[in-house]
């Protein structure tokens, strides 16, 4: 019998070039792994069984590359992707690494930086379109502040809106067909980042000129950093039709951005997430935005990448088992209930109803048992 | 010369009945103060110089009161308010204290609980309208879960939408003219609460049947619990025209709900907040949703209430000083910049522009100096 | 074949009277379960298969009981324990519920409160001794402050030391043979609690008059509240010979005190903990200081209690499997290394050694693989 | 009248070479400032009015420097210090930047790494001694793990003890007269760091061979990261005679290591800290372990450094004012109380005392007023 936890293309597992190519540099330490050229990264992803690769513009093309260098690099990259049967579902732009962005990109106080950020993003969109990507992620890693003296945060919102509107026009104009996925984060590398949560972006999108083109890209670690329940953010986005992409990794709450292997910090949260994505039929990429520990060489990077996918598949199987478990289903079965519709008659009937609070509150809801059965499914003892 | 930090009615300082009436009961300890009857609370608020009082239905009317008791209580309360020159700008409903709500109210799995929650809220709206309130706050303190096995969180979002839509109809129907202000909280008393942040509600509101009637009621402590920058949440709400009410208090990040005296945990955050509200011309109530330490008697409760207002006024004065400080203004003065407008011509001009990243990145932005000057204004040494 | 996850007396599973007897009262809600008389709690514990019961003085004897009432209650309780084959391994004292302790007990500013706290603790020691307990836990839940204006925290340390020294003398004097286990918590119900972490108590103990009599009682939730690695705290305590007792439950970081069912919030942390306790041969009680969700009736409380023990036993089995897994053991096998001993010769040899940093840093450490294998053991797929 | 907030040598303000020399590199961005040569850093410190400079070995001497290069560099550095009237009160060792330390230094699994870490530290001690330092800080930034599969944490404690014991012997042997100050941190750059809090080190020190030679170096940011009250940690260390050094900076709880300008994140906490250090007569260096925002050039770095010292001096003045404020002193005045001494007679008297809990609990403690007066002193309105 074949291993049920081996990834297949239809699982749509993707990794950023920057994830398997992460060199282990951190605020207190030097890089520990040699540079992994993009084409080698694609080969590595092919080897471990991934389906897709995503990239920031500068993951592939150096920020100062000449147009001809750029074209050559892209051509070779496309060939590498073909050779290893890897697609490029999503592209994004790096608006955080270069010192020019130290005060933000679209929200920077210097109008030249804002303009440059737009230009750089348009070019990254050109690149993404050329590689076949249909999703364009915007993570405003530097859109924030260390002191709120620097700018009024409502002005930052306005600047951000102007930028996203502009980029939507550009996509329409060029017929790129991009769907933009906005990615929130509460802090790091800035003291605070504007649009701290997926919810904040869900509130921002309806204020745009082309709200239909724009959704969100929730990331496990970014919501966990603020101690928030990731599933709840994803479910709200899904229910609003805005789950355009997702970043899978793991993270302990209240810490620096850890970007751990999926499922390795809180496997129960990961379980609910996988179960949700599968139950609702989310059809987009399962993107792992994580990286290997700094203790690893490139064999360890492969272990890391394989582990992300394998854990996802184990949890998917556990979700299927949960759905099929009779004891569990007996506990979750709910009586169908009419949804409340307002009318004078319904209003009066409702106002006249006598509820027996004591009786309703008396019955135990058996959620302890339900949760314990969940743990036992998860741990593989049922 | 008169004390500039004494509250006046035009400052619009309000307190909940439950704030000055808080008896100091907590998970590990018994109440330490005697019950403060609502009319005495109004007297206390008049004495310390507040302008308004807010209430949950059951802060005033016991959950099991007969209609005639209810009417008598309300009548006496209105008289007390008149006597002490206290208005009722906001009303809300208690959907969390009674055991019937242990699994939520509008999102509870038991349809009877959902119906009862609607009924109870309609009656609380009747009460609020009778008292003259024009803002109705909804805080879903029990709308959450300890285990996500209990319900799918997208179903919770749907149930919540149904409820808010129903209540909007009721307000329209009865011609109450309420504006609903939704109040987010990440956790406590539930393991996780749905709609964890103000941002989540800003994303929810546009999906409602009457989005114009609904805004948010951000609370300092609730965003701080998740370690989020409160000013940023408030600014996003304001910029979207959704800041219908605000709850002022204080809280250290990553802890139980502390509801401390305004400005007493992080006075710098409080400063930015007050400055923002005053600079943008927020005209709604300044509501203090906090309570006195458990070490206090009712004299201490008065100290607490006076301290909330006094600190607000000190910070308001500091904001004025900041705005008038020449060194500070020299640092924040920005060149006016055109906002980006998309056109073929603008696009081409932008794509053709050559940005000198190195030169742009070289100039220091003097935010350390700006923030230090802010601290010195705050501490009263400039 | 019998169920391997059914608790036996030799597993030493104990519960506090206050855990299964928790009525679900919280800061925003009323009690949801009827009072569970102590003797019924003992019966419940017998029914679910527990070995021991622990108690605060007032869990059993009301704070205002007469001596004769007290004696009758104790006598009946001892009989109930015998009937249900339940032992009392640990006793403690409630120095937090009564309003008299609103500013602390041993560290309160009022010397009468400090004296009363000593008196109450001595009587609780009498009670514990009478019930056969050999461990006496001290949790200073109210020893803290909302404002550091209230007292100098070094004075609080001195007062705490005086109290513990006094109580050690009392135990010696009365020949009770108690070992004291000090339990840390960072905050809640006080804004901050002195001795915030297990580490703080490990630093405090050597400054006592009878350090040998005093150790620690680490609690999962209390370290997790501060986002700390619980295993590391337990391991330090164990290595120092100070792990006198342990409180098992679960908790998401950065939140109110949740006291969830063991293993239900972060099962990986729980796994490392169980594995450590079993690997080192910890022989003390496995005490569950948790309580059932507020959605439960007493059937749910039993589910909760059974779940705590069952999860412990599943994780113990997983630990055994981890220890026996050849792939894992191949990765963790370490070359025995001499421990460094200082001498002139060793010093000179070490100073003269030439280390090839590059070569040492090149080899991957395979921790990604090791952790992934751990996850797969935990999830039951190896 | 002269500016009272200008630093003087007797204030003992010191900065690490790495603080003013921080180039603004972070996990998501490149360095933004040119390298600041050590001698220029000393000049800068002289210019802004600092008293001392501290350093890791490699802040001054490159890790691969030849002995003769090393000697030349040191000689020139000493001359620069003399020229600018800057002393070197503290030295430390960098056991975290080089890839060789990716799995820790003293606690690494590879015994060669442990040996090399000892050798490197001995040489750093030689360097520190040559520069006149009497305090040697050990921060084990890499002593931790991402997965507890990597090693048992009690083994890590043993390895750490062996290392510190060895280094104490070396200091004795060489007659360096060092006092070691151990610096805790909960996480970052490792998933978890062993010895997560100052308390953990206070518990570790008594288990050493030379406990008298070893104390702690608490850092504001490191305790705040875990949401802990820094003053409480410092006060415990002081009371135990173990406050050998201190690292001043600022940090919001539950975030990445921010190392902000002293007092800029939570000025109230900073106030209590300064007041404590001054009130108890702490005579060691006031070391600022912080760095300028990434938006700054070297003028901004000077603003940053001046701001740290200026804020300290403002808060010191506020502390003096607090101590002299009659209203405040009336609230904090306590009746002298005997400390409890155990004897048969005292025991019996105490057991026989009748405490009137209700009467004791009735009186308000006026801590709201005390804290509000504190805020007003802090904000400069009294």
mmCIF file of N, CA, C and O in Angstrom, chain C residues 18 82 167:
data_model
loop_
_atom_site.group_PDB
_atom_site.id
_atom_site.type_symbol
_atom_site.label_atom_id
_atom_site.label_comp_id
_atom_site.label_asym_id
_atom_site.label_seq_id
_atom_site.Cartn_x
_atom_site.Cartn_y
_atom_site.Cartn_z
ATOM 1 N N UNK C 18 -11.246 22.255 44.219
ATOM 2 C CA UNK C 18 -11.710 23.451 43.496
ATOM 3 C C UNK C 18 -11.738 23.245 41.985
ATOM 4 O O UNK C 18 -12.267 24.077 41.283
ATOM 5 N N UNK C 82 -11.764 7.686 52.416
ATOM 6 C CA UNK C 82 -11.528 6.255 52.627
ATOM 7 C C UNK C 82 -12.483 5.421 51.774
ATOM 8 O O UNK C 82 -12.078 4.471 51.119
ATOM 9 N N UNK C 167 6.589 29.886 58.723
ATOM 10 C CA UNK C 167 5.791 28.680 58.496
ATOM 11 C C UNK C 167 6.656 27.424 58.502
ATOM 12 O O UNK C 167 6.202 26.354 58.925
#
